[in-house]
Coordinates of C-alpha atoms in Angstrom, one line a residue:
Chain Z
M687 CA -30.0 15.4 1.0
N688 CA -27.9 13.7 -1.7
H689 CA -26.7 10.1 -1.4
I690 CA -23.6 8.8 -3.3
D691 CA -23.0 5.1 -3.2
I692 CA -19.2 4.9 -3.6
S693 CA -19.3 1.3 -4.9
S694 CA -21.7 2.3 -7.7
V695 CA -19.4 5.2 -8.6
L696 CA -16.5 2.8 -8.6
R697 CA -18.2 0.4 -10.9
Q698 CA -19.1 3.2 -13.3
T699 CA -15.6 4.5 -13.2
L700 CA -14.0 1.2 -13.9
A701 CA -16.8 0.1 -16.3
C702 CA -16.6 -3.3 -14.4
D703 CA -18.9 -5.0 -11.9
L704 CA -16.2 -7.2 -10.5
Y705 CA -14.3 -4.8 -8.3
S706 CA -15.4 -3.6 -5.0
N707 CA -12.0 -2.5 -3.7
L708 CA -11.1 1.2 -3.8
V709 CA -7.4 0.8 -4.7
T710 CA -4.8 2.9 -6.6
R711 CA -4.5 6.6 -6.8
S712 CA -5.7 6.9 -10.4
T713 CA -8.9 5.0 -9.5
G714 CA -9.4 7.3 -6.5
A715 CA -8.9 10.4 -8.7
A716 CA -11.5 9.1 -11.2
V717 CA -14.0 8.3 -8.4
R718 CA -13.5 11.7 -6.9
G719 CA -14.1 13.3 -10.4
Q720 CA -17.4 11.4 -10.6
I721 CA -18.4 12.5 -7.1
E722 CA -17.6 16.1 -8.0
Q723 CA -19.7 15.8 -11.2
L724 CA -22.7 14.5 -9.2
L725 CA -22.2 17.3 -6.7
S726 CA -22.2 19.9 -9.4
E727 CA -25.7 18.8 -10.4
S728 CA -27.0 19.5 -6.9
G729 CA -27.9 22.9 -5.5
A730 CA -25.6 25.7 -4.5
R731 CA -25.7 24.3 -0.9
A732 CA -25.9 20.6 -0.4
L733 CA -25.5 17.9 2.3
T734 CA -24.3 14.7 0.7
I735 CA -24.1 11.2 2.2
I736 CA -20.9 9.5 1.0
D737 CA -21.7 5.8 1.5
F738 CA -18.9 3.2 1.8
S739 CA -21.2 0.4 2.8
Q740 CA -20.6 -1.7 -0.3
V741 CA -16.8 -0.9 -0.6
S742 CA -14.7 -3.9 0.5
M743 CA -11.6 -1.9 1.4
I744 CA -9.7 1.3 0.5
D745 CA -6.0 1.8 0.4
F746 CA -4.0 4.9 1.5
S747 CA -3.6 6.4 -1.9
C748 CA -7.2 6.0 -2.9
A749 CA -8.4 7.4 0.5
D750 CA -6.2 10.4 -0.2
E751 CA -7.9 11.0 -3.5
V752 CA -11.5 10.1 -2.6
V753 CA -11.7 11.5 0.9
A754 CA -8.9 14.0 1.6
K755 CA -8.9 15.8 -1.7
L756 CA -12.7 15.9 -1.8
L757 CA -12.7 17.6 1.6
L758 CA -9.8 19.8 0.8
R759 CA -11.5 21.1 -2.4
Y760 CA -14.8 22.0 -0.6
A761 CA -13.0 23.4 2.5
A762 CA -10.9 25.7 0.4
D763 CA -11.4 29.5 0.4
D764 CA -13.1 29.3 -3.1
P765 CA -15.1 26.1 -3.0
P766 CA -17.2 25.2 -6.2
Q767 CA -20.2 24.8 -3.9
D768 CA -21.2 25.1 -0.3
A769 CA -21.0 21.3 0.2
Y770 CA -21.1 19.3 3.4
F771 CA -20.5 15.5 3.7
L772 CA -21.8 12.8 6.1
F773 CA -19.8 9.6 5.7
R774 CA -21.7 6.3 6.1
G775 CA -20.7 2.6 6.1
V776 CA -17.1 3.2 7.2
T777 CA -15.9 0.1 8.9
E778 CA -12.5 -1.2 10.1
H779 CA -12.0 -2.1 6.4
H780 CA -11.7 1.6 5.6
S781 CA -10.9 3.4 8.8
D782 CA -7.1 3.0 9.0
A783 CA -6.7 4.5 5.5
I784 CA -9.2 7.3 6.0
E785 CA -7.9 8.3 9.5
A786 CA -4.3 8.3 8.1
V787 CA -5.2 10.8 5.3
L788 CA -7.2 13.0 7.7
E789 CA -4.2 13.1 10.0
R790 CA -1.8 14.0 7.1
H791 CA -3.9 16.9 5.9
G792 CA -5.3 18.1 9.2
L793 CA -8.9 17.3 8.2
A794 CA -12.0 16.0 9.9
L795 CA -15.3 14.5 8.9
A796 CA -18.7 13.5 10.2
L797 CA -19.3 9.8 10.4
E798 CA -22.6 8.0 10.8
A799 CA -22.6 4.6 12.5
D800 CA -25.3 2.7 14.3
G801 CA -27.7 5.7 14.1
E802 CA -25.2 8.1 15.8
V803 CA -22.9 10.6 14.2
S804 CA -19.4 11.5 15.5
V805 CA -16.5 13.4 14.1
I806 CA -13.1 11.8 13.4
G807 CA -9.9 13.5 12.3
V808 CA -7.8 16.3 13.5
L809 CA -9.6 18.4 16.1
S810 CA -8.5 20.2 19.2
D811 CA -10.2 19.2 22.5
D812 CA -12.3 22.4 22.4
E813 CA -13.4 21.8 18.8
R814 CA -14.4 18.2 19.6
R815 CA -16.3 19.2 22.7
T816 CA -17.9 22.1 20.7
W817 CA -19.0 19.8 17.9
N818 CA -20.4 17.2 20.4
A819 CA -22.4 20.0 22.2
A820 CA -23.8 21.3 18.8
Y821 CA -24.7 17.7 17.9
R822 CA -26.5 17.2 21.2
L823 CA -28.3 20.6 21.3
G824 CA -29.3 21.1 17.6
R825 CA -29.0 24.7 16.4
V826 CA -26.6 26.6 18.5
D827 CA -24.7 29.9 18.7
A828 CA -21.5 30.8 20.6
A829 CA -23.4 31.7 23.7
D830 CA -25.2 28.3 23.8
V831 CA -21.9 26.5 23.5
A832 CA -20.1 28.7 26.0
T833 CA -22.8 28.0 28.6
E834 CA -23.0 24.3 27.8
L835 CA -19.2 23.8 28.0
D836 CA -18.5 26.5 30.6
I837 CA -16.0 28.2 28.4
A838 CA -15.5 31.8 27.2
P839 CA -17.9 32.9 24.4
D840 CA -14.8 34.0 22.3
D841 CA -13.4 30.5 22.6
A842 CA -16.7 29.0 21.6
Q843 CA -16.9 31.3 18.6
R844 CA -13.4 30.3 17.6
A845 CA -14.2 26.6 17.8
L846 CA -17.4 27.1 15.8
G847 CA -15.5 28.9 13.1
A848 CA -12.9 26.2 12.9
L849 CA -15.5 23.5 12.7
C850 CA -17.2 25.4 9.9
R851 CA -14.0 25.6 7.9
L852 CA -13.6 21.9 8.3
R853 CA -17.2 21.5 6.9
V854 CA -18.4 19.4 9.9
L855 CA -20.6 22.3 11.1
M856 CA -23.1 24.3 8.9
P857 CA -23.9 28.0 9.5
V858 CA -27.6 28.4 9.3
D859 CA -29.2 31.8 9.8
G860 CA -26.6 33.1 12.2
Q861 CA -26.5 29.8 14.1
Y862 CA -24.8 26.5 13.6
V863 CA -25.9 22.9 13.0
A864 CA -23.6 19.9 13.3
V865 CA -23.5 17.8 10.1
G866 CA -25.7 14.8 10.8
S867 CA -27.4 16.4 13.8
P868 CA -31.0 14.9 14.1
R869 CA -32.1 18.1 15.6
G870 CA -30.8 20.5 13.0
Chain U
M1396 CA 32.4 -15.9 -23.9
T1397 CA 29.6 -16.7 -21.6
T1398 CA 30.0 -15.9 -17.9
V1399 CA 28.3 -18.3 -15.5
I1400 CA 26.5 -16.6 -12.6
T1401 CA 25.9 -19.1 -9.9
V1402 CA 22.7 -18.9 -7.9
P1403 CA 23.1 -19.9 -4.3
P1404 CA 21.4 -23.1 -3.0
S1405 CA 19.0 -21.0 -0.9
L1406 CA 18.0 -17.8 -2.6
D1407 CA 16.6 -14.9 -0.6
D1408 CA 17.0 -11.2 -0.3
H1409 CA 20.4 -11.6 1.3
S1410 CA 21.9 -14.4 -0.8
F1411 CA 20.7 -12.7 -4.0
E1412 CA 23.4 -10.2 -3.3
Q1413 CA 25.9 -13.0 -4.3
V1414 CA 24.3 -13.1 -7.7
L1415 CA 24.6 -9.3 -8.1
E1416 CA 28.2 -9.3 -7.0
Q1417 CA 29.0 -11.8 -9.8
L1418 CA 27.1 -9.6 -12.3
A1419 CA 28.7 -6.3 -11.1
P1420 CA 31.9 -6.5 -13.2
L1421 CA 30.1 -7.4 -16.4
A1422 CA 28.8 -5.1 -19.1
P1423 CA 25.0 -5.2 -19.6
D1424 CA 25.5 -6.9 -23.0
A1425 CA 27.8 -9.6 -21.7
K1426 CA 26.6 -13.1 -22.4
I1427 CA 25.6 -14.8 -19.1
L1428 CA 24.2 -18.1 -18.0
V1429 CA 22.4 -17.9 -14.7
D1430 CA 23.0 -21.3 -13.2
A1431 CA 20.3 -22.3 -10.7
R1432 CA 20.9 -26.1 -11.1
H1433 CA 21.9 -26.5 -7.5
T1434 CA 19.4 -24.1 -6.1
R1435 CA 17.0 -25.9 -3.7
W1436 CA 14.8 -23.1 -2.5
S1437 CA 13.9 -19.5 -3.3
S1438 CA 11.9 -16.9 -1.5
P1439 CA 9.4 -14.9 -3.6
Y1440 CA 12.0 -12.1 -3.5
G1441 CA 14.6 -14.4 -5.2
L1442 CA 12.2 -15.4 -7.9
T1443 CA 10.9 -12.0 -8.8
A1444 CA 14.5 -10.6 -8.6
L1445 CA 15.7 -13.3 -11.1
L1446 CA 13.1 -12.2 -13.6
T1447 CA 14.1 -8.6 -13.0
L1448 CA 17.7 -9.5 -13.5
A1449 CA 16.9 -10.8 -17.1
Q1450 CA 15.2 -7.4 -17.8
T1451 CA 18.4 -5.5 -17.0
R1452 CA 20.4 -7.4 -19.7
T1453 CA 20.6 -6.2 -23.2
E1454 CA 21.8 -9.6 -24.4
R1455 CA 19.2 -12.3 -23.7
P1456 CA 20.6 -14.4 -20.9
A1457 CA 20.5 -18.2 -20.5
F1458 CA 19.2 -19.9 -17.4
A1459 CA 19.9 -23.4 -16.1
V1460 CA 16.9 -24.5 -14.2
P1461 CA 17.0 -26.3 -10.7
E1462 CA 17.9 -30.0 -11.0
L1463 CA 15.8 -31.0 -8.0
D1464 CA 12.3 -31.9 -9.2
D1465 CA 10.6 -30.6 -6.1
T1466 CA 12.3 -27.2 -6.6
A1467 CA 11.5 -27.0 -10.3
S1468 CA 7.9 -28.1 -9.6
Y1469 CA 7.6 -25.4 -6.9
W1470 CA 9.0 -22.7 -9.2
A1471 CA 6.6 -23.8 -11.9
R1472 CA 3.6 -23.5 -9.6
A1473 CA 4.8 -20.0 -8.7
S1474 CA 4.7 -19.2 -12.4
F1475 CA 8.4 -18.6 -12.5
F1476 CA 9.1 -20.6 -15.7
H1477 CA 5.9 -19.2 -17.3
H1478 CA 7.4 -15.7 -17.2
A1479 CA 11.1 -16.8 -17.5
E1480 CA 10.4 -18.3 -20.9
S1481 CA 10.0 -14.9 -22.4
L1482 CA 13.1 -13.5 -20.7
Y1483 CA 15.7 -16.3 -20.6
D1484 CA 16.8 -19.1 -22.8
L1485 CA 15.9 -21.9 -20.4
H1486 CA 18.1 -25.0 -20.2
G1487 CA 17.1 -28.2 -18.4
S1488 CA 13.9 -29.9 -17.7
Y1489 CA 11.0 -28.2 -15.8
P1490 CA 7.3 -28.7 -15.7
K1491 CA 5.7 -26.9 -18.6
Q1492 CA 2.3 -26.7 -17.0
R1493 CA 1.5 -25.0 -13.7
D1494 CA 0.0 -28.1 -12.0
A1495 CA -2.6 -27.6 -9.4
G1496 CA -0.6 -29.2 -6.6
E1497 CA -0.2 -27.8 -3.1
S1498 CA 1.3 -24.4 -3.3
N1499 CA 2.3 -21.7 -0.8
A1500 CA 1.6 -19.1 -3.4
L1501 CA -1.0 -16.7 -2.2
L1502 CA -0.3 -14.9 -5.4
E1503 CA 1.9 -16.5 -8.0
I1504 CA 4.4 -14.3 -9.8
T1505 CA 2.3 -11.7 -11.5
P1506 CA 3.3 -8.9 -13.9
I1507 CA 2.3 -5.3 -12.8
A1508 CA 2.0 -2.9 -15.7
R1509 CA -1.3 -1.2 -15.3
T1510 CA -3.7 0.0 -12.6
D1511 CA -6.1 -2.7 -13.6
D1512 CA -3.5 -5.4 -12.7
I1513 CA -3.6 -4.1 -9.1
H1514 CA -7.4 -4.3 -9.0
K1515 CA -7.2 -7.9 -10.2
L1516 CA -4.5 -9.1 -7.9
V1517 CA -6.1 -7.4 -4.8
G1518 CA -9.3 -9.1 -5.6
R1519 CA -7.6 -12.4 -6.0
V1520 CA -5.5 -12.2 -2.9
Q1521 CA -8.2 -11.0 -0.5
E1522 CA -10.0 -14.3 0.4
R1523 CA -6.8 -16.4 0.7
A1524 CA -5.1 -13.7 2.7
K1525 CA -8.0 -13.8 5.1
Q1526 CA -7.5 -17.5 5.5
I1527 CA -3.8 -17.5 5.9
I1528 CA -3.5 -14.4 8.1
Q1529 CA -6.3 -15.4 10.5
A1530 CA -5.9 -19.2 10.6
E1531 CA -2.1 -19.6 10.1
L1532 CA -0.6 -16.3 11.3
K1533 CA -3.3 -15.9 14.0
L1534 CA -3.5 -12.2 13.5
E1535 CA -6.6 -10.0 13.9
T1536 CA -8.9 -9.0 11.1
K1537 CA -7.2 -5.6 10.9
A1538 CA -4.0 -7.3 9.8
I1539 CA -5.8 -8.7 6.7
I1540 CA -7.1 -5.4 5.6
G1541 CA -3.7 -3.8 6.2
F1542 CA -2.0 -6.6 4.3
T1543 CA -4.1 -6.0 1.2
M1544 CA -3.6 -2.2 1.5
T1545 CA 0.1 -2.7 1.8
L1546 CA 0.1 -5.0 -1.2
S1547 CA -1.7 -2.4 -3.3
E1548 CA 0.6 0.4 -2.2
V1549 CA 3.9 -1.4 -2.9
C1550 CA 2.5 -2.4 -6.4
Q1551 CA 1.5 1.1 -7.1
N1552 CA 5.1 2.1 -6.3
I1553 CA 6.0 0.3 -9.6
L1554 CA 3.4 2.1 -11.6
E1555 CA 4.3 5.5 -10.3
H1556 CA 8.0 5.4 -10.0
A1557 CA 9.5 2.6 -12.1
G1558 CA 8.6 4.0 -15.5
Q1559 CA 8.1 0.4 -16.6
G1560 CA 6.4 -2.8 -15.4
G1561 CA 7.5 -5.1 -12.6
W1562 CA 6.7 -8.3 -10.8
V1563 CA 4.9 -9.2 -7.6
A1564 CA 4.6 -12.5 -5.7
V1565 CA 3.0 -13.3 -2.4
Q1566 CA 3.7 -16.5 -0.5
S1567 CA 3.2 -18.0 2.9
Y1568 CA 5.6 -20.6 4.4
R1569 CA 7.2 -21.7 7.6
W1570 CA 10.4 -19.8 7.9
T1571 CA 12.3 -22.4 9.9
K1572 CA 15.8 -21.2 9.2
R1573 CA 15.6 -17.7 10.6
L1574 CA 12.4 -17.5 12.6
G1575 CA 10.8 -20.8 13.3
R1576 CA 7.4 -19.5 12.6
R1577 CA 5.0 -19.0 9.6
V1578 CA 5.3 -15.9 7.6
V1579 CA 3.5 -14.3 4.7
V1580 CA 5.8 -12.5 2.3
I1581 CA 5.2 -9.9 -0.4
A1582 CA 8.0 -9.4 -2.9
V1583 CA 7.9 -6.7 -5.5
S1584 CA 10.6 -6.0 -8.0
D1585 CA 11.2 -3.8 -11.1
A1586 CA 14.1 -2.9 -13.3
G1587 CA 13.0 0.8 -13.6
L1588 CA 14.3 4.1 -12.6
G1589 CA 14.9 3.4 -8.9
F1590 CA 14.4 5.7 -6.0
R1591 CA 17.4 8.1 -6.6
K1592 CA 16.5 8.8 -10.2
S1593 CA 12.8 9.1 -9.4
L1594 CA 13.4 11.7 -6.7
E1595 CA 16.0 13.5 -8.9
S1596 CA 13.2 14.0 -11.5
S1597 CA 11.2 16.1 -9.0
P1598 CA 11.0 19.7 -10.2
G1599 CA 12.1 21.1 -6.8
H1600 CA 14.8 18.5 -6.1
L1601 CA 17.9 19.9 -4.5
P1602 CA 20.5 17.1 -3.8
S1603 CA 22.0 17.2 -0.3
A1604 CA 25.7 17.0 0.2
R1605 CA 25.4 13.3 0.6
W1606 CA 23.1 12.3 -2.2
D1607 CA 23.2 8.7 -3.2
D1608 CA 20.9 5.6 -3.3
A1609 CA 21.0 5.3 0.5
A1610 CA 20.0 9.0 0.9
A1611 CA 17.2 8.6 -1.6
L1612 CA 15.9 5.5 0.2
E1613 CA 16.0 7.4 3.5
E1614 CA 14.0 10.3 2.0
A1615 CA 11.4 8.0 0.4
V1616 CA 10.9 5.3 3.0
I1617 CA 11.6 7.1 6.3
R1618 CA 10.5 10.7 5.4
G1619 CA 7.8 9.9 2.9
V1620 CA 9.3 12.2 0.3
S1621 CA 8.0 11.7 -3.3
R1622 CA 9.0 13.1 -6.6
F1623 CA 5.6 14.8 -6.9
R1624 CA 5.1 18.2 -5.4
D1625 CA 1.6 17.2 -4.2
R1626 CA 2.2 16.7 -0.5
S1627 CA -0.4 13.8 -0.6
R1628 CA 2.2 11.7 -2.3
G1629 CA 4.6 9.4 -0.5
Q1630 CA 1.9 7.9 1.7
G1631 CA 2.1 4.4 0.2
L1632 CA 5.4 3.4 1.7
A1633 CA 4.6 5.3 4.8
G1634 CA 1.5 3.2 5.2
A1635 CA 3.5 0.0 4.5
R1636 CA 6.0 1.1 7.2
S1637 CA 3.3 1.7 9.7
Y1638 CA 1.7 -1.7 8.9
V1639 CA 4.8 -3.7 9.4
G1640 CA 5.5 -1.8 12.6
R1641 CA 2.1 -2.7 14.0
W1642 CA 2.3 -6.4 13.2
N1643 CA 6.0 -6.9 14.1
G1644 CA 6.9 -7.3 10.5
K1645 CA 9.9 -6.4 8.3
L1646 CA 10.0 -4.0 5.4
S1647 CA 13.1 -3.8 3.2
V1648 CA 13.5 -1.7 0.1
R1649 CA 16.6 -2.1 -2.1
S1650 CA 17.4 0.3 -4.9
G1651 CA 20.6 0.9 -6.8
T1652 CA 23.4 0.2 -4.4
A1653 CA 21.6 0.4 -1.0
R1654 CA 19.0 -1.3 1.0
I1655 CA 17.0 0.2 3.8
S1656 CA 15.0 -2.0 6.3
I1657 CA 12.6 -1.5 9.1
V1658 CA 14.0 -4.3 11.3
P1659 CA 11.9 -6.0 14.0
G1660 CA 13.3 -7.5 17.1
W1661 CA 13.3 -11.0 15.7
D1662 CA 15.7 -10.1 12.9
D1663 CA 19.4 -9.1 13.0
D1664 CA 19.5 -7.2 9.7
V1665 CA 21.1 -3.8 9.5
P1666 CA 18.8 -0.8 9.0
L1667 CA 20.8 0.5 6.1
A1668 CA 23.2 -1.4 3.8
E1669 CA 25.3 0.8 1.5
G1670 CA 27.8 0.0 -1.2
L1671 CA 26.0 -3.0 -2.5
A1672 CA 26.5 -4.3 -6.0
P1673 CA 24.4 -2.1 -8.3
F1674 CA 21.0 -3.4 -9.5
P1675 CA 18.5 -1.2 -11.4
G1676 CA 15.0 -0.4 -10.2
A1677 CA 13.6 -1.2 -6.8
Q1678 CA 13.0 -4.4 -4.9
V1679 CA 10.6 -4.3 -1.9
Q1680 CA 9.9 -7.1 0.6
V1681 CA 7.3 -7.2 3.3
I1682 CA 7.4 -10.0 5.8
I1683 CA 4.6 -10.5 8.4
P1684 CA 5.2 -13.2 10.9
E1685 CA 2.9 -15.4 12.9
A1686 CA 1.8 -14.0 16.2
V1687 CA 3.6 -15.1 19.3
T1688 CA 2.4 -15.4 22.9
A1689 CA 4.0 -13.5 25.7
G1690 CA 6.3 -16.4 26.3
G1691 CA 7.6 -16.4 22.8
A1692 CA 5.8 -19.4 21.4
P1693 CA 3.6 -19.2 18.3
S1694 CA 0.1 -18.2 19.4
E1695 CA -2.4 -21.0 20.0
R1696 CA -5.4 -18.7 19.3

């Protein structure tokens, strides 16, 4: 698993140790460029922790560049890599901006806090319940989810497919693992 | 011949219109003297707009400084004269040094020309904003974060849309006249393209039947339209609008001949003012008031 400390990337990007705020669109674009460069040096398939712990705050424009555009690129039909992200250290200093850009683009992400992982962003009720079930159970297939949630297997499969497209669920050998699942 | 432009005794976003009405009939190269001798108070909007006014003139204007020592001293602490010296021929006596006296300036008037300027000012404002918003306005921690985000976004608006630099100032004061409560105010002003021209420069721009400064402001501020095709753009002002809504604040954006405002219950401004005297660029003001209890009194928290 890769680990990217966003504050370190920010300092390298600005060539300055003084700033810990992720502000301005151009800074965000530069930080995302650095993240993509780091990702390109990892394998064809990678799970990366994006760590905001040392970032004081982030504004909307920067969140759009660093979070939304990163997710959009790797959730596209022709992503440069099979990349998945687990966000860490996101606090109330970052959540408003991050949630706003997820909402605007219809995205979701897996967020680790206090040793637990949850998904935030734009998900239907079925998708959210499916992700929670996958997180609880470890590796699952559509039948497992359908049984767990008492829904039709087709509905479970549809939700699993949607979660994979959002990069919050990883397909593994015909089954699925929630990003951040301790039992995956 | 020099035309005297009289600055009102109390200068804010509304009374600044009197200044612009006096300027409207004059050519950009007309000689003017901006007479602030009898001005006793100015909001950060007034100060940043006065600097912007000088940038709209092709003939260097003259400026008569406030006669009242307290006012001149206050304006000096807000860095007004420091910047005005390069834009106006100043007449009258004013403090040459920015003394370290008591100041309401969370951020004295600061030029914004590059991304780095925004990093610096956000860093500078953060700690004092925390103190003022929590201790004086009695708002939650989230209001501090949102305030800094809003400051960053409205400053970026200059870099992305003005086509030239601008000014920002942040102050906190008790707004006795209109509100009777403390407020923290962000004022941002530039003499650049303005919203209408900025949106017209979009490759896909198709002007509506009613296309003017007011329509451009509605597009940008209410509908989050940007001149960029990238649908990510336009989030800055949308974020500022959401922030002022959440904390019962006021956002107003003036550009060209119109001003659009998100008006809270405590204010009686109009949502859209059209047919104002023309003024280049854009002028943004964000006002966040002290929290009140259910009974209407300032919060005792």
